[in-house]
Amino acid sequence: DAARIKLFEYLGNHDLVEEVHGQGPVADPLRQVLENVRDYHVRSIDDVLWLRVLDVVAAFQARGYQRDARLLLSVSDRLELISGTYLFEVSDSRATVSRIEDGQADSGLPRVALSERELAGLYLGTVQLDQLLDSGRAELVGGGTAGDWVHLFNVAREGFTPHGF
């Protein structure tokens, strides 16, 4: 953030520069330091960061977490590569993730059903689980209400890259 702000400060301090265009994350810190936030304009929001999780256990165990929780995720995959139920046990910012058979599932744990697409968004932090549940893109299996576990996949900062690939 500091480097991005300093770069724009450098560009803005030249008397020949009237306007600076650039790419940045949705939650751009630059907007917060401008003297007039109305000078900051978003012309488009483009998504050039795509992900398809191929190994749920390895990917989500390598990821960091900001809260502790236990949760079952039932993933449906159109290609049947990662379809199944996964037990997430998160403690001290680290997750233990294991694929389990449906008969092994602890019925006392919340279970969320979603697709591989939504799973990728949770991994990157570009979408929150409560948003998926509210919009119907994920379903709380067995009814019930969402608890504190719904914030398990939230991140401090959403992933961003200005480079298409």
PDB file of C-alpha atoms in Angstrom:
ATOM      1  CA  ASP A   1       0.000   0.000   0.000  1.00  0.00           C
ATOM      2  CA  ALA A   2       2.743   2.436   0.937  1.00  0.00           C
ATOM      3  CA  ALA A   3       4.601   1.854  -2.331  1.00  0.00           C
ATOM      4  CA  ARG A   4       1.434   2.314  -4.402  1.00  0.00           C
ATOM      5  CA  ILE A   5       0.583   5.542  -2.590  1.00  0.00           C
ATOM      6  CA  LYS A   6       4.148   6.876  -2.975  1.00  0.00           C
ATOM      7  CA  LEU A   7       4.142   6.066  -6.699  1.00  0.00           C
ATOM      8  CA  PHE A   8       0.939   8.032  -7.263  1.00  0.00           C
ATOM      9  CA  GLU A   9       2.240  10.834  -5.050  1.00  0.00           C
ATOM     10  CA  TYR A  10       5.360  11.021  -7.228  1.00  0.00           C
ATOM     11  CA  LEU A  11       3.273  11.107 -10.421  1.00  0.00           C
ATOM     12  CA  GLY A  12       0.860  13.671  -8.998  1.00  0.00           C
ATOM     13  CA  ASN A  13       3.640  16.047  -7.893  1.00  0.00           C
ATOM     14  CA  HIS A  14       4.746  16.793 -11.462  1.00  0.00           C
ATOM     15  CA  ASP A  15       3.295  20.085 -12.664  1.00  0.00           C
ATOM     16  CA  LEU A  16       2.751  18.724 -16.185  1.00  0.00           C
ATOM     17  CA  VAL A  17       0.605  15.833 -14.961  1.00  0.00           C
ATOM     18  CA  GLU A  18      -3.108  16.614 -14.841  1.00  0.00           C
ATOM     19  CA  GLU A  19      -4.543  13.131 -14.585  1.00  0.00           C
ATOM     20  CA  VAL A  20      -3.208   9.681 -13.707  1.00  0.00           C
ATOM     21  CA  HIS A  21      -4.819   6.446 -14.880  1.00  0.00           C
ATOM     22  CA  GLY A  22      -4.021   3.057 -13.447  1.00  0.00           C
ATOM     23  CA  GLN A  23      -5.261  -0.301 -12.294  1.00  0.00           C
ATOM     24  CA  GLY A  24      -5.828  -1.253  -8.716  1.00  0.00           C
ATOM     25  CA  PRO A  25      -7.718  -3.483  -6.350  1.00  0.00           C
ATOM     26  CA  VAL A  26     -11.383  -2.840  -5.572  1.00  0.00           C
ATOM     27  CA  ALA A  27     -10.412  -1.726  -2.047  1.00  0.00           C
ATOM     28  CA  ASP A  28      -7.692   0.603  -3.328  1.00  0.00           C
ATOM     29  CA  PRO A  29      -5.861   2.382  -0.471  1.00  0.00           C
ATOM     30  CA  LEU A  30      -5.179   5.321  -2.776  1.00  0.00           C
ATOM     31  CA  ARG A  31      -8.766   6.504  -2.443  1.00  0.00           C
ATOM     32  CA  GLN A  32      -8.338   6.935   1.321  1.00  0.00           C
ATOM     33  CA  VAL A  33      -5.385   9.336   1.050  1.00  0.00           C
ATOM     34  CA  LEU A  34      -6.732  11.679  -1.599  1.00  0.00           C
ATOM     35  CA  GLU A  35      -7.616  15.167  -0.460  1.00  0.00           C
ATOM     36  CA  ASN A  36     -10.898  14.866  -2.365  1.00  0.00           C
ATOM     37  CA  VAL A  37     -12.119  11.271  -2.705  1.00  0.00           C
ATOM     38  CA  ARG A  38     -14.399  12.379  -5.536  1.00  0.00           C
ATOM     39  CA  ASP A  39     -11.267  12.726  -7.667  1.00  0.00           C
ATOM     40  CA  TYR A  40     -10.991   8.925  -7.655  1.00  0.00           C
ATOM     41  CA  HIS A  41     -13.043   7.337 -10.429  1.00  0.00           C
ATOM     42  CA  VAL A  42     -13.621   3.657 -11.163  1.00  0.00           C
ATOM     43  CA  ARG A  43     -14.057   3.210 -14.897  1.00  0.00           C
ATOM     44  CA  SER A  44     -14.501  -0.553 -14.872  1.00  0.00           C
ATOM     45  CA  ILE A  45     -14.128  -3.569 -12.667  1.00  0.00           C
ATOM     46  CA  ASP A  46     -12.505  -6.438 -14.522  1.00  0.00           C
ATOM     47  CA  ASP A  47     -11.649  -9.889 -13.283  1.00  0.00           C
ATOM     48  CA  VAL A  48      -8.342 -11.165 -14.605  1.00  0.00           C
ATOM     49  CA  LEU A  49      -7.644 -13.572 -11.760  1.00  0.00           C
ATOM     50  CA  TRP A  50      -9.097 -17.045 -12.198  1.00  0.00           C
ATOM     51  CA  LEU A  51      -8.587 -20.189 -10.187  1.00  0.00           C
ATOM     52  CA  ARG A  52      -9.730 -23.791 -10.287  1.00  0.00           C
ATOM     53  CA  VAL A  53      -8.873 -25.684  -7.129  1.00  0.00           C
ATOM     54  CA  LEU A  54      -7.590 -29.151  -8.046  1.00  0.00           C
ATOM     55  CA  ASP A  55      -6.510 -30.330  -4.605  1.00  0.00           C
ATOM     56  CA  VAL A  56      -8.892 -29.027  -1.932  1.00  0.00           C
ATOM     57  CA  VAL A  57      -6.905 -30.451   0.975  1.00  0.00           C
ATOM     58  CA  ALA A  58      -3.516 -29.063  -0.101  1.00  0.00           C
ATOM     59  CA  ALA A  59      -4.855 -25.677  -1.229  1.00  0.00           C
ATOM     60  CA  PHE A  60      -6.916 -24.895   1.860  1.00  0.00           C
ATOM     61  CA  GLN A  61      -4.313 -26.204   4.311  1.00  0.00           C
ATOM     62  CA  ALA A  62      -1.766 -23.836   2.753  1.00  0.00           C
ATOM     63  CA  ARG A  63      -4.104 -20.851   3.105  1.00  0.00           C
ATOM     64  CA  GLY A  64      -4.249 -18.664   6.223  1.00  0.00           C
ATOM     65  CA  TYR A  65      -7.351 -18.040   8.347  1.00  0.00           C
ATOM     66  CA  GLN A  66      -8.398 -15.268  10.713  1.00  0.00           C
ATOM     67  CA  ARG A  67     -10.746 -17.261  12.959  1.00  0.00           C
ATOM     68  CA  ASP A  68     -11.249 -20.742  14.356  1.00  0.00           C
ATOM     69  CA  ALA A  69     -14.157 -22.920  13.242  1.00  0.00           C
ATOM     70  CA  ARG A  70     -15.267 -26.423  12.243  1.00  0.00           C
ATOM     71  CA  LEU A  71     -17.299 -26.835   9.088  1.00  0.00           C
ATOM     72  CA  LEU A  72     -18.251 -29.370   6.434  1.00  0.00           C
ATOM     73  CA  LEU A  73     -18.147 -28.282   2.787  1.00  0.00           C
ATOM     74  CA  SER A  74     -19.917 -30.456   0.230  1.00  0.00           C
ATOM     75  CA  VAL A  75     -18.453 -29.566  -3.155  1.00  0.00           C
ATOM     76  CA  SER A  76     -20.130 -30.394  -6.457  1.00  0.00           C
ATOM     77  CA  ASP A  77     -17.785 -30.277  -9.423  1.00  0.00           C
ATOM     78  CA  ARG A  78     -19.014 -30.354 -13.023  1.00  0.00           C
ATOM     79  CA  LEU A  79     -15.868 -32.284 -14.004  1.00  0.00           C
ATOM     80  CA  GLU A  80     -16.071 -34.557 -10.923  1.00  0.00           C
ATOM     81  CA  LEU A  81     -12.438 -33.782 -10.049  1.00  0.00           C
ATOM     82  CA  ILE A  82     -13.037 -32.547  -6.493  1.00  0.00           C
ATOM     83  CA  SER A  83     -16.643 -33.533  -5.769  1.00  0.00           C
ATOM     84  CA  GLY A  84     -17.085 -34.688  -2.195  1.00  0.00           C
ATOM     85  CA  THR A  85     -17.391 -33.580   1.397  1.00  0.00           C
ATOM     86  CA  TYR A  86     -14.496 -31.930   3.219  1.00  0.00           C
ATOM     87  CA  LEU A  87     -14.085 -31.393   6.933  1.00  0.00           C
ATOM     88  CA  PHE A  88     -12.440 -28.069   7.822  1.00  0.00           C
ATOM     89  CA  GLU A  89     -10.998 -27.802  11.332  1.00  0.00           C
ATOM     90  CA  VAL A  90      -9.332 -24.423  11.769  1.00  0.00           C
ATOM     91  CA  SER A  91      -7.372 -23.431  14.826  1.00  0.00           C
ATOM     92  CA  ASP A  92      -4.587 -20.879  15.364  1.00  0.00           C
ATOM     93  CA  SER A  93      -4.841 -19.590  11.762  1.00  0.00           C
ATOM     94  CA  ARG A  94      -4.159 -23.052  10.295  1.00  0.00           C
ATOM     95  CA  ALA A  95      -6.576 -25.563   8.819  1.00  0.00           C
ATOM     96  CA  THR A  96      -6.662 -29.312   8.880  1.00  0.00           C
ATOM     97  CA  VAL A  97      -8.746 -30.339   5.892  1.00  0.00           C
ATOM     98  CA  SER A  98      -9.744 -33.903   5.174  1.00  0.00           C
ATOM     99  CA  ARG A  99     -11.994 -35.511   2.617  1.00  0.00           C
ATOM    100  CA  ILE A 100     -14.596 -37.657   4.328  1.00  0.00           C
ATOM    101  CA  GLU A 101     -17.281 -40.101   3.288  1.00  0.00           C
ATOM    102  CA  ASP A 102     -20.859 -38.984   3.850  1.00  0.00           C
ATOM    103  CA  GLY A 103     -21.366 -41.592   6.593  1.00  0.00           C
ATOM    104  CA  GLN A 104     -18.368 -40.243   8.531  1.00  0.00           C
ATOM    105  CA  ALA A 105     -19.724 -36.706   8.792  1.00  0.00           C
ATOM    106  CA  ASP A 106     -20.433 -35.326  12.255  1.00  0.00           C
ATOM    107  CA  SER A 107     -24.128 -34.448  12.114  1.00  0.00           C
ATOM    108  CA  GLY A 108     -23.609 -31.666  14.684  1.00  0.00           C
ATOM    109  CA  LEU A 109     -21.403 -29.648  12.333  1.00  0.00           C
ATOM    110  CA  PRO A 110     -22.796 -27.106   9.879  1.00  0.00           C
ATOM    111  CA  ARG A 111     -22.660 -28.339   6.291  1.00  0.00           C
ATOM    112  CA  VAL A 112     -22.560 -26.032   3.294  1.00  0.00           C
ATOM    113  CA  ALA A 113     -23.084 -27.234  -0.278  1.00  0.00           C
ATOM    114  CA  LEU A 114     -21.479 -25.271  -3.100  1.00  0.00           C
ATOM    115  CA  SER A 115     -19.854 -25.702  -6.510  1.00  0.00           C
ATOM    116  CA  GLU A 116     -16.197 -25.691  -7.526  1.00  0.00           C
ATOM    117  CA  ARG A 117     -16.655 -22.130  -8.815  1.00  0.00           C
ATOM    118  CA  GLU A 118     -17.732 -20.785  -5.436  1.00  0.00           C
ATOM    119  CA  LEU A 119     -14.985 -22.797  -3.730  1.00  0.00           C
ATOM    120  CA  ALA A 120     -12.374 -20.941  -5.804  1.00  0.00           C
ATOM    121  CA  GLY A 121     -13.864 -17.601  -4.735  1.00  0.00           C
ATOM    122  CA  LEU A 122     -13.677 -18.648  -1.078  1.00  0.00           C
ATOM    123  CA  TYR A 123     -10.042 -19.646  -1.525  1.00  0.00           C
ATOM    124  CA  LEU A 124      -9.079 -16.315  -3.083  1.00  0.00           C
ATOM    125  CA  GLY A 125     -11.212 -14.308  -0.704  1.00  0.00           C
ATOM    126  CA  THR A 126     -13.071 -12.595  -3.554  1.00  0.00           C
ATOM    127  CA  VAL A 127     -16.401 -13.686  -2.063  1.00  0.00           C
ATOM    128  CA  GLN A 128     -17.525 -14.426   1.492  1.00  0.00           C
ATOM    129  CA  LEU A 129     -19.496 -17.462   2.559  1.00  0.00           C
ATOM    130  CA  ASP A 130     -22.362 -15.352   3.926  1.00  0.00           C
ATOM    131  CA  GLN A 131     -22.675 -13.673   0.511  1.00  0.00           C
ATOM    132  CA  LEU A 132     -22.863 -17.066  -1.182  1.00  0.00           C
ATOM    133  CA  LEU A 133     -25.528 -18.254   1.235  1.00  0.00           C
ATOM    134  CA  ASP A 134     -27.545 -15.028   0.918  1.00  0.00           C
ATOM    135  CA  SER A 135     -27.462 -15.131  -2.882  1.00  0.00           C
ATOM    136  CA  GLY A 136     -28.314 -18.835  -3.145  1.00  0.00           C
ATOM    137  CA  ARG A 137     -24.951 -19.758  -4.668  1.00  0.00           C
ATOM    138  CA  ALA A 138     -24.335 -21.942  -1.603  1.00  0.00           C
ATOM    139  CA  GLU A 139     -26.808 -23.774   0.599  1.00  0.00           C
ATOM    140  CA  LEU A 140     -26.814 -24.579   4.287  1.00  0.00           C
ATOM    141  CA  VAL A 141     -27.668 -28.284   4.230  1.00  0.00           C
ATOM    142  CA  GLY A 142     -30.198 -29.412   6.812  1.00  0.00           C
ATOM    143  CA  GLY A 143     -31.540 -25.938   7.415  1.00  0.00           C
ATOM    144  CA  GLY A 144     -30.520 -24.088  10.525  1.00  0.00           C
ATOM    145  CA  THR A 145     -28.972 -20.685  10.694  1.00  0.00           C
ATOM    146  CA  ALA A 146     -25.524 -19.403   9.939  1.00  0.00           C
ATOM    147  CA  GLY A 147     -23.198 -19.017  12.896  1.00  0.00           C
ATOM    148  CA  ASP A 148     -19.804 -17.395  13.412  1.00  0.00           C
ATOM    149  CA  TRP A 149     -18.309 -20.091  11.143  1.00  0.00           C
ATOM    150  CA  VAL A 150     -19.779 -18.193   8.174  1.00  0.00           C
ATOM    151  CA  HIS A 151     -16.782 -15.805   8.377  1.00  0.00           C
ATOM    152  CA  LEU A 152     -14.192 -18.607   8.266  1.00  0.00           C
ATOM    153  CA  PHE A 153     -12.945 -17.800   4.750  1.00  0.00           C
ATOM    154  CA  ASN A 154     -12.952 -13.999   5.032  1.00  0.00           C
ATOM    155  CA  VAL A 155      -9.629 -12.332   4.266  1.00  0.00           C
ATOM    156  CA  ALA A 156      -8.086  -9.040   5.322  1.00  0.00           C
ATOM    157  CA  ARG A 157      -7.489  -8.104   1.672  1.00  0.00           C
ATOM    158  CA  GLU A 158      -8.960  -9.447  -1.526  1.00  0.00           C
ATOM    159  CA  GLY A 159      -6.537 -10.922  -4.078  1.00  0.00           C
ATOM    160  CA  PHE A 160      -5.593  -8.679  -7.009  1.00  0.00           C
ATOM    161  CA  THR A 161      -3.413  -8.859 -10.093  1.00  0.00           C
ATOM    162  CA  PRO A 162      -3.245  -6.315 -12.933  1.00  0.00           C
ATOM    163  CA  HIS A 163      -1.913  -8.987 -15.312  1.00  0.00           C
ATOM    164  CA  GLY A 164      -4.161 -11.101 -17.502  1.00  0.00           C
ATOM    165  CA  PHE A 165      -3.017 -14.600 -18.288  1.00  0.00           C
TER     166      PHE A 165
END
